[in-house]
Coordinates of C-alpha atoms in Angstrom, one line a residue:
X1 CA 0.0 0.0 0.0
X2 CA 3.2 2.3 1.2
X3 CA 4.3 1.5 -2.4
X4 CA 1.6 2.6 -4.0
X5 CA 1.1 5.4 -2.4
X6 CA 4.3 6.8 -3.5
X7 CA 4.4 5.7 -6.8
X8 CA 0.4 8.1 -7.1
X9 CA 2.6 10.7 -5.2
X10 CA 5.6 10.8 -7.8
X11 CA 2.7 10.9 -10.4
X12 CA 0.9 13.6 -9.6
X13 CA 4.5 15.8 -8.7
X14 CA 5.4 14.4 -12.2
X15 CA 2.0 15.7 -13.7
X16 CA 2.5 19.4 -11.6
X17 CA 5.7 19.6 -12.9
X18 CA 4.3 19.2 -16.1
X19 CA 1.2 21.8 -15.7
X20 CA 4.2 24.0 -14.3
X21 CA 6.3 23.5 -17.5
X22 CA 3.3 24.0 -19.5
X23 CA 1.8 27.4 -17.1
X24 CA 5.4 29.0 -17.8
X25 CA 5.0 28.5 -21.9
X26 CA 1.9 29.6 -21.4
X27 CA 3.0 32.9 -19.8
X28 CA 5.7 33.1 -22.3
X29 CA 3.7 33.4 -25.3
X30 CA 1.2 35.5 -24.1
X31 CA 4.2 38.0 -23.3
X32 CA 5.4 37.4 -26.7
X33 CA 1.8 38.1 -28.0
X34 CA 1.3 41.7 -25.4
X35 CA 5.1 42.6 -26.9
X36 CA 3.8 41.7 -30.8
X37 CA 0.1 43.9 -29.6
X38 CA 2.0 46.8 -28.6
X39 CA 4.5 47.0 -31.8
X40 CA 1.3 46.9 -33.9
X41 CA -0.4 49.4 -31.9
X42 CA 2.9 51.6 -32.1
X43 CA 3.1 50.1 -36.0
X44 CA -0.5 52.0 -36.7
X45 CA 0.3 55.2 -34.9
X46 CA 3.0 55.7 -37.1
X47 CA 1.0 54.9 -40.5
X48 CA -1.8 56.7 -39.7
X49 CA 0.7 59.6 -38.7
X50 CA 2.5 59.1 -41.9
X51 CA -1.0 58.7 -44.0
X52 CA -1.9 62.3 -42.2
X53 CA 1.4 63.7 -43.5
X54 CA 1.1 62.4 -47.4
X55 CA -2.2 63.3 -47.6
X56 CA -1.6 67.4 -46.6
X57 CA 1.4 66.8 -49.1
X58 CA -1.5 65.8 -51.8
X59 CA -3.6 68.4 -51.0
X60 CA -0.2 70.7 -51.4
X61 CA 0.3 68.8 -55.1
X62 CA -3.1 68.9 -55.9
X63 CA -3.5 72.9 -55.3
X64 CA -0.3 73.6 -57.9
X65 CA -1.5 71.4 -60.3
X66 CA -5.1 73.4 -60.1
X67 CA -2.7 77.0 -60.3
X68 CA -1.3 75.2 -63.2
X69 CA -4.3 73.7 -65.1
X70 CA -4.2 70.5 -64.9
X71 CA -7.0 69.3 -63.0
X72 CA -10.6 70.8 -63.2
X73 CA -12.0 69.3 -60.7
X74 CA -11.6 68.7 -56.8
X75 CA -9.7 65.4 -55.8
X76 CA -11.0 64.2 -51.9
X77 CA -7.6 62.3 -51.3
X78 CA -9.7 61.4 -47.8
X79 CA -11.8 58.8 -50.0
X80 CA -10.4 56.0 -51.5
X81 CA -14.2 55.8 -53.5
X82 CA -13.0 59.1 -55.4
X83 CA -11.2 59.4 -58.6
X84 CA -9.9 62.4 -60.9
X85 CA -10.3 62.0 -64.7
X86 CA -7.2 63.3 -65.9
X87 CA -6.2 64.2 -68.9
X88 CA -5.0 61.2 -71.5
X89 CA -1.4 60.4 -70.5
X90 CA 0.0 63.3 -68.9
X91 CA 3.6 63.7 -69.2
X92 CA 6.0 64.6 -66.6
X93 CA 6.9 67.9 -68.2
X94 CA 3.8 69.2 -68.2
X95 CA 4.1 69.5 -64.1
X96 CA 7.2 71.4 -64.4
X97 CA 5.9 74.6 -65.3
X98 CA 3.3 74.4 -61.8
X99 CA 6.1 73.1 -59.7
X100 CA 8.7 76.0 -60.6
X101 CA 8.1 78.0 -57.4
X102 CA 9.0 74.8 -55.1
X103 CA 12.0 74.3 -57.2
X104 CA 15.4 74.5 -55.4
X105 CA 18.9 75.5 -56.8
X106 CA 19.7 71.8 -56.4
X107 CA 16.6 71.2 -58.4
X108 CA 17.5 73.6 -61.3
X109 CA 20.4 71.8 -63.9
X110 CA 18.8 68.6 -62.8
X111 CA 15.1 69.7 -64.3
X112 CA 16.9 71.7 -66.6
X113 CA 18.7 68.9 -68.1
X114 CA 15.5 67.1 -68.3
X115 CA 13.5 68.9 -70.2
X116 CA 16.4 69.1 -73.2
X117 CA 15.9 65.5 -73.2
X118 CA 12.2 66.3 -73.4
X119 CA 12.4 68.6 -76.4
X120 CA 12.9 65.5 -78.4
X121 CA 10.0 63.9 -77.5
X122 CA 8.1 63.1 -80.9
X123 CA 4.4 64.7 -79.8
X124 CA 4.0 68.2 -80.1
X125 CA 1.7 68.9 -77.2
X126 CA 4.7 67.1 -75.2
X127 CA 7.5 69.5 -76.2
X128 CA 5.0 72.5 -75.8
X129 CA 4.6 71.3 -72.3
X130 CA 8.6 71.2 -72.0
X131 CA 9.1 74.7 -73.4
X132 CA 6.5 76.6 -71.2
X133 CA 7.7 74.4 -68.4
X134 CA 10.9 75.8 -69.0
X135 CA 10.3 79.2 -69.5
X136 CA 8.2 79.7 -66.5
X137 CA 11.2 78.3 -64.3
X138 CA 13.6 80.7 -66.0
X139 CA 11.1 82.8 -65.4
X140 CA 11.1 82.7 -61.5
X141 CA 14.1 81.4 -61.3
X142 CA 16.9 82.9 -64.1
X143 CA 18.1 85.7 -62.3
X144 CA 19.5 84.2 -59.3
X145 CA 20.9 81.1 -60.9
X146 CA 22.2 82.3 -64.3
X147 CA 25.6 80.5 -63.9
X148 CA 23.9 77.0 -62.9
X149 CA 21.2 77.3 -65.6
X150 CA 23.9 78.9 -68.1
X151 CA 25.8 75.5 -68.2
X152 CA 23.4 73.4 -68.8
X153 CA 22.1 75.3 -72.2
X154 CA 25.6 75.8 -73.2
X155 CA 27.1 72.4 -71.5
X156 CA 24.1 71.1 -74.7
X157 CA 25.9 72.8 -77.6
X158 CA 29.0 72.1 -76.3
X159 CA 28.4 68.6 -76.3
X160 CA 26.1 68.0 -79.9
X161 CA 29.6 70.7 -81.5
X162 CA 31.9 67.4 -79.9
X163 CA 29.5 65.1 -81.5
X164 CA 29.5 66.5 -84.4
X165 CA 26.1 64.6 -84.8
X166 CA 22.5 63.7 -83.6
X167 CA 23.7 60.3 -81.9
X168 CA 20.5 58.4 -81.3
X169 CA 18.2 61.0 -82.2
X170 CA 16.9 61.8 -85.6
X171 CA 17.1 65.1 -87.8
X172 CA 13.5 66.5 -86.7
X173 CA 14.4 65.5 -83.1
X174 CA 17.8 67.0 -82.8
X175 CA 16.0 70.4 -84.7
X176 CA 13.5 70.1 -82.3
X177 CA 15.7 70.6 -79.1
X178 CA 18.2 72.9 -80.5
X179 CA 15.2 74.9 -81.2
X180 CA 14.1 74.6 -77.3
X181 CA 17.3 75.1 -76.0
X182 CA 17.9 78.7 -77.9
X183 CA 14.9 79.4 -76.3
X184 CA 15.8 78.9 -73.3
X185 CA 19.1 80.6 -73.6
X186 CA 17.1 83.6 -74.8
X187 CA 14.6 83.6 -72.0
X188 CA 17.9 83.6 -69.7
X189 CA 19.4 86.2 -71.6
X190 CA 16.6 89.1 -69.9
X191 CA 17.9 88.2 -66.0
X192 CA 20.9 89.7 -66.9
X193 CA 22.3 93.2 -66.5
X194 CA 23.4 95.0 -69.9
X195 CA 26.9 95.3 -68.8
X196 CA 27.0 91.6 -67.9
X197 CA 29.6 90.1 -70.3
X198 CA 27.3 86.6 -69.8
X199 CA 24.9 88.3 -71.9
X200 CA 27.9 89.1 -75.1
X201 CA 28.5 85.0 -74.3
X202 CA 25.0 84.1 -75.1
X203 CA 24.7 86.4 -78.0
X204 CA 27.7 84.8 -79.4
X205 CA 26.4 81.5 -79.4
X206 CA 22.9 82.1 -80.8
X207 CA 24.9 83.5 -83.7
X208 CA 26.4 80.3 -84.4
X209 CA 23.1 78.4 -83.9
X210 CA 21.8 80.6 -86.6
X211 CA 24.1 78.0 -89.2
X212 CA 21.5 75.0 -88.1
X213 CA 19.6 74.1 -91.2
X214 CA 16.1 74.2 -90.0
X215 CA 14.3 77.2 -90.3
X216 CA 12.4 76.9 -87.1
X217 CA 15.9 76.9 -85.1
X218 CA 16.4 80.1 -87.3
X219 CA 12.9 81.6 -86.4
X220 CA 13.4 80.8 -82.7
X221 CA 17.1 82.7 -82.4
X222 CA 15.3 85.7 -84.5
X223 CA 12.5 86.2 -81.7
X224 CA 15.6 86.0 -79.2
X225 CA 18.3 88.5 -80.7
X226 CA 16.1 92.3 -80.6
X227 CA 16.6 92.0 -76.9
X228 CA 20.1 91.2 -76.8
X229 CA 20.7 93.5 -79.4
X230 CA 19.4 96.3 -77.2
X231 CA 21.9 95.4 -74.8
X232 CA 25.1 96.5 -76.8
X233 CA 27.1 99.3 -77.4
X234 CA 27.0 101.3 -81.5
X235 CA 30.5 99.3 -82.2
X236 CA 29.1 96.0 -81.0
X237 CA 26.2 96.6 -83.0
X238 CA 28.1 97.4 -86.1
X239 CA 30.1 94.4 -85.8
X240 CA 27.0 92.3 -85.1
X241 CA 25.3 93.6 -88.4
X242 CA 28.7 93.6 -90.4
X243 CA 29.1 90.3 -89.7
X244 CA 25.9 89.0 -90.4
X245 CA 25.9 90.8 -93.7
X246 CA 28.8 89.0 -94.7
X247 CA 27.7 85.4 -93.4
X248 CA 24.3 86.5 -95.9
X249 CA 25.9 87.3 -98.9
X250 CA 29.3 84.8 -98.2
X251 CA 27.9 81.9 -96.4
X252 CA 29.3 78.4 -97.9
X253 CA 25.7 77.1 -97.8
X254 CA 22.1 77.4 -98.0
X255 CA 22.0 77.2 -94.1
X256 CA 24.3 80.0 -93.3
X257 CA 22.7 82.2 -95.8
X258 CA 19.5 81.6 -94.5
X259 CA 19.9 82.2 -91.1
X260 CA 22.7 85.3 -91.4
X261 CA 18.9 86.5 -93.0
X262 CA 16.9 85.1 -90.0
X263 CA 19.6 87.3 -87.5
X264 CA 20.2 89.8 -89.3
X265 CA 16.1 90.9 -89.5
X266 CA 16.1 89.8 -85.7
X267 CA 19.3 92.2 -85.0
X268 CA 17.6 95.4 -86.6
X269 CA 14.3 95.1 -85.1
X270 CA 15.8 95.0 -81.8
X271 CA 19.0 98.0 -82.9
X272 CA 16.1 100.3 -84.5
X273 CA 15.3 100.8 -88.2
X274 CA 17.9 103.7 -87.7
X275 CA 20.6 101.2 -88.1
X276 CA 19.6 100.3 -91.7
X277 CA 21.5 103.6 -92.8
X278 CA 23.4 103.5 -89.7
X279 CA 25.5 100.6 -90.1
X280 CA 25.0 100.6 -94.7
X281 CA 22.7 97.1 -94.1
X282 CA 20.6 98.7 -97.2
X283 CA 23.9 99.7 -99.3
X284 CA 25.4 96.2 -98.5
X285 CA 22.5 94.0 -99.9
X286 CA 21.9 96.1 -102.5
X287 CA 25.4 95.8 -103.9
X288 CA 25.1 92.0 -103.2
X289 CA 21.5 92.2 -105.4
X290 CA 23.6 94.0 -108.0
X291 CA 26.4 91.4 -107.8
X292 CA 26.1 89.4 -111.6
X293 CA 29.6 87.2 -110.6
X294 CA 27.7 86.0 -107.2
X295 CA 24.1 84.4 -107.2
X296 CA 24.4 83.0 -104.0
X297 CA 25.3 87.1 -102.9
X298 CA 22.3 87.4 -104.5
X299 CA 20.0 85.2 -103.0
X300 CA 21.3 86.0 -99.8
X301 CA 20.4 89.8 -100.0
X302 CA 16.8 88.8 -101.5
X303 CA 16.5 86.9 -98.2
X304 CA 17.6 89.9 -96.2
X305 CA 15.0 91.7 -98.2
X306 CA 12.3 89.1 -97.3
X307 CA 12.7 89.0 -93.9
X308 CA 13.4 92.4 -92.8
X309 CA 9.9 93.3 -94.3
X310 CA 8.3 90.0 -92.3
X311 CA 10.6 91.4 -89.3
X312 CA 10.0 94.6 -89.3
X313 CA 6.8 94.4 -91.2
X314 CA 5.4 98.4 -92.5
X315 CA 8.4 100.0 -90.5
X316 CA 10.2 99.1 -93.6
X317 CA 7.7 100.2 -96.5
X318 CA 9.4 103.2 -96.9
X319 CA 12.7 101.3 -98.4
X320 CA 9.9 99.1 -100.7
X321 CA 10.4 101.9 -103.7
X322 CA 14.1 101.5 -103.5
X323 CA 13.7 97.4 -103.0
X324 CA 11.6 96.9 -106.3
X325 CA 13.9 97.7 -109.1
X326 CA 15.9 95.3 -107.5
X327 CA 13.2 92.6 -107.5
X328 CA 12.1 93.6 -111.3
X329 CA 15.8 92.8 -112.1
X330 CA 15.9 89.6 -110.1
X331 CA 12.6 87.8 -111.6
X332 CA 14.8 87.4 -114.5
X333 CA 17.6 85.9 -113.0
X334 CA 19.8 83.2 -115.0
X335 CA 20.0 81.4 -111.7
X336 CA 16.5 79.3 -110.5
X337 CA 17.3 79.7 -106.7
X338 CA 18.3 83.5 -107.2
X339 CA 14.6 83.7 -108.8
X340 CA 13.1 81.7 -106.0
X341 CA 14.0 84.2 -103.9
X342 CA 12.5 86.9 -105.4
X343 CA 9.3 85.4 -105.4
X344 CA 9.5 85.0 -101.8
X345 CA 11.1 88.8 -101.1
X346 CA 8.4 89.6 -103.3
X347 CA 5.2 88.1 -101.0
X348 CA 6.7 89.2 -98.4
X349 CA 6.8 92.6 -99.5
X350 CA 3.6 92.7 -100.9
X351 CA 2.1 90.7 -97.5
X352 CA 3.0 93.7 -95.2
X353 CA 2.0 96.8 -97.6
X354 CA -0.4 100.0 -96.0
X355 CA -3.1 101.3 -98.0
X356 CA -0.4 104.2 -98.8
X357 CA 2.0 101.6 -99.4
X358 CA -0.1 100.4 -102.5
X359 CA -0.5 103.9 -103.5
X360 CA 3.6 104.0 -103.8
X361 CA 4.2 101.1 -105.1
X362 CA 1.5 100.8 -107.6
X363 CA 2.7 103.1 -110.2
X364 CA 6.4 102.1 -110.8
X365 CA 4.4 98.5 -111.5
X366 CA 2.2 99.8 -114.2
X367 CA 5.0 101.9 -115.6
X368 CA 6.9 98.5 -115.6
X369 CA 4.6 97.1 -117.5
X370 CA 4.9 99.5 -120.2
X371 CA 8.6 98.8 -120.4
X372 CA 10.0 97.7 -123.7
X373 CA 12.4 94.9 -122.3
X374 CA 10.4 91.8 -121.8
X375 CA 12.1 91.2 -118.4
X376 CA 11.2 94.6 -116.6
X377 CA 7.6 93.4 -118.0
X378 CA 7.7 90.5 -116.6
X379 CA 9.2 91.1 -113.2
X380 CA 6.1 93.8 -113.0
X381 CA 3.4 91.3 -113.4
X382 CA 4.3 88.6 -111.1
X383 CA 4.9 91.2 -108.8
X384 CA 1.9 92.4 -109.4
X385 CA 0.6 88.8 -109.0
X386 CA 2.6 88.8 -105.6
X387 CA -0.4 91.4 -104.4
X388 CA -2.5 88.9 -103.9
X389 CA -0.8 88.1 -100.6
X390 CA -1.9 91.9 -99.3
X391 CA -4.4 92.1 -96.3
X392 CA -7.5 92.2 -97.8
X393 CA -8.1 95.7 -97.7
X394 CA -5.7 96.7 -99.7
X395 CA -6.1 94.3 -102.1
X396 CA -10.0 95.3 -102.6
X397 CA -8.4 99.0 -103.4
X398 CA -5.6 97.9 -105.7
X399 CA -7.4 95.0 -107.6
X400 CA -9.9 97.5 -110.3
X401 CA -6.4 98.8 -111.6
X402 CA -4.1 95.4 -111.6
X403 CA -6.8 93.2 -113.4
X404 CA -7.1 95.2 -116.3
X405 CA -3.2 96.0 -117.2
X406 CA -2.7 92.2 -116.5
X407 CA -5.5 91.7 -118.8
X408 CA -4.0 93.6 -121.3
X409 CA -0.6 91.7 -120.7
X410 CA -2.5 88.6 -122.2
X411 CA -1.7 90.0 -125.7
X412 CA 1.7 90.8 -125.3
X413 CA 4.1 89.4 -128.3
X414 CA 6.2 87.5 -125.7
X415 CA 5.4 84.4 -123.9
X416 CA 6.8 84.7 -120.7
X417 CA 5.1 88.2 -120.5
X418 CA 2.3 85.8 -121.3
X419 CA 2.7 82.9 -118.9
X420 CA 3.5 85.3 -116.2
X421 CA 0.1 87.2 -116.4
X422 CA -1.6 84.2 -116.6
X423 CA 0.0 82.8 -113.1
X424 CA -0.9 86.4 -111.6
X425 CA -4.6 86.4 -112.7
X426 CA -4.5 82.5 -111.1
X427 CA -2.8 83.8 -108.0
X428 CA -5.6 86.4 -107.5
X429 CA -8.2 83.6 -108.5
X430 CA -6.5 81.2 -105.3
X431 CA -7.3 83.8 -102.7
X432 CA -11.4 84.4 -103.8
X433 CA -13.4 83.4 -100.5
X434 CA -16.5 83.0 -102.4
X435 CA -16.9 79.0 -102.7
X436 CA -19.1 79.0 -106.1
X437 CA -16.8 81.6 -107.6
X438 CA -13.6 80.0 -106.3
X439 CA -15.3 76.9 -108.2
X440 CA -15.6 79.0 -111.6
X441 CA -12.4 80.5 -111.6
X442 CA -11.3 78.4 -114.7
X443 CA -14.2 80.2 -116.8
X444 CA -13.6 83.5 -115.4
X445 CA -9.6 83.6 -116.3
X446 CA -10.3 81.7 -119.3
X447 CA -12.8 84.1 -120.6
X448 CA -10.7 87.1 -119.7
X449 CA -7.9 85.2 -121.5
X450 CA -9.5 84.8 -124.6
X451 CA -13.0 86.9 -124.5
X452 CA -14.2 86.1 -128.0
X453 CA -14.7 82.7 -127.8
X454 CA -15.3 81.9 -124.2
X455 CA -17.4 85.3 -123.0
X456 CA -20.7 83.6 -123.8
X457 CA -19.9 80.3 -122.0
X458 CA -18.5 82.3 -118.8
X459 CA -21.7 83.9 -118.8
X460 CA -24.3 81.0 -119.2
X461 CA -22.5 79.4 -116.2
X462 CA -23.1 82.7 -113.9
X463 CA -26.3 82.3 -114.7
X464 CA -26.7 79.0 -113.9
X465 CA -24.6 79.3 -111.0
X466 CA -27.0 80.1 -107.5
X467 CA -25.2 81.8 -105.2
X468 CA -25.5 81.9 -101.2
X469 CA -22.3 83.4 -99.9
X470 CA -21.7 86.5 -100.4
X471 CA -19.1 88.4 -103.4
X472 CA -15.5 89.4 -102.0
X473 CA -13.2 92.2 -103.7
X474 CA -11.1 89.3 -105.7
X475 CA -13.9 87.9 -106.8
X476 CA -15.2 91.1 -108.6
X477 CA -12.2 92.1 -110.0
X478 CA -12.4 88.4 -112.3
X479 CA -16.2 89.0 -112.8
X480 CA -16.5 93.1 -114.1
X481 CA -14.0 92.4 -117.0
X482 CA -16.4 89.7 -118.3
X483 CA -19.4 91.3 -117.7
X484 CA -17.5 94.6 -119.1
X485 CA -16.4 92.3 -122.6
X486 CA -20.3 91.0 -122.7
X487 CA -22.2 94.7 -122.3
X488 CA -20.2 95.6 -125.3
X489 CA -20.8 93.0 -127.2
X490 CA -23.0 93.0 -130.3
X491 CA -24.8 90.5 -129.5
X492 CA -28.2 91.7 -127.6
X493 CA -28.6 88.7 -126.0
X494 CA -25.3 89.1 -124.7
X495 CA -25.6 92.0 -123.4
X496 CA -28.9 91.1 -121.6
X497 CA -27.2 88.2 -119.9
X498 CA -24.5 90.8 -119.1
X499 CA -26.7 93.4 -117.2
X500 CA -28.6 90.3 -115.0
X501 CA -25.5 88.9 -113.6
X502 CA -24.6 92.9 -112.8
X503 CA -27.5 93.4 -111.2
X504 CA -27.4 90.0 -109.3
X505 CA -24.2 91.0 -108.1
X506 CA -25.0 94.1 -107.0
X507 CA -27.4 92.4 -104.4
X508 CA -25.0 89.7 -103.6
X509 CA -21.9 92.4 -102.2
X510 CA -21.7 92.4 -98.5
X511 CA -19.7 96.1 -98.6
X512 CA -20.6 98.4 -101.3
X513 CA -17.0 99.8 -101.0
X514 CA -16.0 96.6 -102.7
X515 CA -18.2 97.6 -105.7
X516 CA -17.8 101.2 -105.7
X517 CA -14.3 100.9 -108.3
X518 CA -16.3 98.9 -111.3
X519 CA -19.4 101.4 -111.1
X520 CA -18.0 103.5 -113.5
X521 CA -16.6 100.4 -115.6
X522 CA -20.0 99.2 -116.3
X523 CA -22.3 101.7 -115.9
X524 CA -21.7 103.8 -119.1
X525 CA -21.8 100.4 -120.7
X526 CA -24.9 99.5 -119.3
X527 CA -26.5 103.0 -120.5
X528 CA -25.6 102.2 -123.9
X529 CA -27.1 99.1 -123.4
X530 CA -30.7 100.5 -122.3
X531 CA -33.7 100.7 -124.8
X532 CA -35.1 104.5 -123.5
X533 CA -38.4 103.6 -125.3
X534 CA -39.6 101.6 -121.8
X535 CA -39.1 104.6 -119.9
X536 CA -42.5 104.5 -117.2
X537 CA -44.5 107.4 -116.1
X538 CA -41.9 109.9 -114.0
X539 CA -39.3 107.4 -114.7
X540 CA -35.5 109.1 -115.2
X541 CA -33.1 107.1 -117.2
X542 CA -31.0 106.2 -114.1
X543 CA -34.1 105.1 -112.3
X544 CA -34.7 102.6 -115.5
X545 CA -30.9 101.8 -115.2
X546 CA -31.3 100.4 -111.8
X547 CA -34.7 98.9 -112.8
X548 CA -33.7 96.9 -115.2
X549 CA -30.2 95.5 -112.9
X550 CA -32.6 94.4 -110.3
X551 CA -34.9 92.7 -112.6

């Protein structure tokens, strides 16, 4: 019994050892489990502390990108429920332009550098993005960090000169960011003081971007030299425009020509059109013009003449009398390019002429065309051709008196005289606004090129024609010398057909200024016209005149 009595002892200390083992485990784990509780809890205090921070720095983010227009509507970063519909695939640039004033000088070459690379970028919307980005940061931040941004722009040039190439990028793509980047250099140019030599720096290298054969790297350095130009003393100036002149009319290539052009109309409009006599501009390019051993002189100085007058636009009319001997001379030019550029000196001209401007001009072309040498002749009409690229004002006053020499012209013994009026009447022709005319423009310049046989056809298809937009000024000056040919016709049919559409015009005119120059074209011949035996009761001769147009 003594035996077993131990052995139940042992067994139950065995089995409380056991329970004690297991009681301390037990402890153990749940103080594992209270340490685990508490890191969570800690854990969640700091997420929902962090949460709190990010979403103020949302709210921060969201407010610029609202200042900077690109979200229209109200984000609630509280809900996860809500959603902003932004716009389709929103590049990074595009961000650059609202986050400018948060921008650091630490910030600045890295951003800087980035949006060169984004200038490449193949969708326009993208590089637009990039280039107000990166004006707006110049914008706020150019003037105290000239040096940092300066070496970036120029670190660029450096870099593609070393090159010698495009590396990865094509032609459009490399154009592209050169373009951007002579912006920017430009923008940069304006933080700095007029005495800064920096700013001589700059100007230097835009000059030599000016060689980069895409015009709208050429266009973009124009729009930034007036304001550097400003900036320099009469000697700099004169060396600026000296050697521009040269690089125009001595440039190994088309490129160099071009752009000398591009700087050298960018250099005066920001110098003054003083510096035209100044510094002899006019007296260079018109020796070059003159130059018979040199057509690519010549070229170059018709390309001075085209883009000083786009430049400077009616600030230059007052050289346009001296300029057009010049271009009569030139539209016969041996050499094809030489006479491409006249044609474009010539638009341009003509593109940026006053009312008075016409009223100087004008005569030395119709005394042109009265020239006996059949290139004077010539050069006269297609210039006065190139008048169809006029504002539309003047080209309503100037029309009644160029349609009828040119028509004129269509008789001449020569052919090119010929040929040439023909392309001027089809010039005027492309600029008509009126749809159904536009549509008959063959008949018109076909009738006033040979009015005995196609005058009647011209005029059955006016009649036919219905018309529901009103008549322009180009389109009357190819109409009245048909109508004009048919009233004086023998033909009284003719001349009946004649005096409807006349009338019918009349009503379809939406300025009577337009219509006011052919009145006394086709009135007399309308008078002639008239039968006075249908005179009415107290009825004057004019009143059966208008009578009988608006019957």
């Amino acid at each position: 019994m003594a035996s077993k009595g131990i052995k139940r002892l042992r067994e139950q200390a065995s089995q409380g050892a056991a329970a004690q083992a297991t009681l301390a485990e037990t402890m153990k784990q749940n103080e594992e489990l209270t340490a685990q509780n508490t890191k969570l809890q800690k854990d969640y205090a700091e997420a929902m502390t962090l949460c709190d921070e990010r979403q103020k720095g949302l709210e921060v983010l969201q407010a610029e990108l609202v200042k900077g227009g690109l979200m229209n509507e109200k984000f609630n970063f509280s809900k996860l429920t809500s959603r902003e519909q932004m716009p389709e695939e929103p590049h990074a640039a595009a961000g650059v332009g609202a986050a400018a004033p948060s921008l650091t000088a630490r910030d600045l070459p890295l951003v800087s550098t980035f949006l060169t690379k984004v200038l490449a970028d193949e969708d326009e919307a993208v590089r637009d993005a990039a280039m107000r980005g990166g004006r707006a940061m110049i914008e706020l931040h150019g003037a105290q960090h000239v040096q940092q941004l300066l070496g970036v722009y120029e670190g660029y040039f450096d870099r593609a000169t070393r090159s010698g190439g495009a590396g990865d990028l094509t032609d459009a793509q490399t154009d592209n960011t050169r373009q951007g980047v002579a912006v920017f250099l430009g923008s940069l140019a304006a933080h700095l003081e007029q005495t800064d030599p920096r700013l001589r720096q700059i100007l230097a290298r835009l000059v030599d971007v000016l060689s980069t054969p895409s015009e709208a790297v050429q266009r973009s350095v124009a729009d930034c030299l007036p304001s550097l130009a400003r900036a320099l003393d009469e000697d700099e100036r004169r060396a600026l425009a000296e050697s521009l002149l040269a690089q125009g009319t001595g440039g190994a290539g088309y490129a160099d020509r071009r752009g000398a052009a591009f700087g050298l109309a960018g250099a005066v409009k920001g110098m003054g059109i003083g510096s035209l006599k100044l510094f002899g501009v006019m007296d260079t390019v018109k020796t070059a013009v003159e130059d018979k051993s040199n057509p690519e002189a010549r070229e170059g100085a018709l390309m001075a003449f085209e883009l000083l007058n786009v430049r400077l636009g009616r600030l230059f009319e007052p050289y346009v009398v001296h300029v057009l001997p010049l271009l009569l001379v030139c539209f016969g030019d041996q050499n094809a390019y030489v006479r491409e550029a006249t044609v474009s000196a010539a638009r341009a001209v003509m593109g940026q002429l006053s009312g008075q401007g016409v009223k100087l001009v004008l005569p030395a072309l119709m005394r042109g065309l009265e020239d006996s040498a059949w290139r004077t002749k010539q050069g006269s009409v297609q210039l006065l051709g190139a008048m169809s690229a006029c504002a539309p004002k003047q080209l309503g006053a100037c029309l009644p008196q160029i349609v009828p020499k040119l028509s004129e012209t269509l008789t001449d013994t020569h052919p090119k005289v010929v040929d040439a009026a023909n392309a001027a009447l089809a010039a005027i022709g492309d600029v008509i606004r009126n749809p159904e005319i536009r549509g008959l423009s063959k008949y018109l310049l076909g009738a006033i090129s040979a009015p005995a046989e196609r005058t009647a056809p011209c005029l059955d298809v006016l009649l036919e024609m219905t018309f529901v937009n009103t008549v322009d000024a180009p389109s009357l000056a190819l109409i009245v010398p048909v109508l004009s040919r048919g009233l004086r016709d023998r033909s009284a049919d003719l001349k009946k057909k004649a005096a409807k559409i006349a009338g019918n015009m009349c009503s379809l005119v939406a300025d009577a200024k337009d219509m006011s120059p052919y009145v006394p074209i086709l009135l007399p011949d309308i008078q002639k016209s008239v039968s006075y035996t249908h005179l009415r009761a107290h009825e004057t001769e004019a009143d059966l005149v208008c009578r009988l147009l608006l019957e």
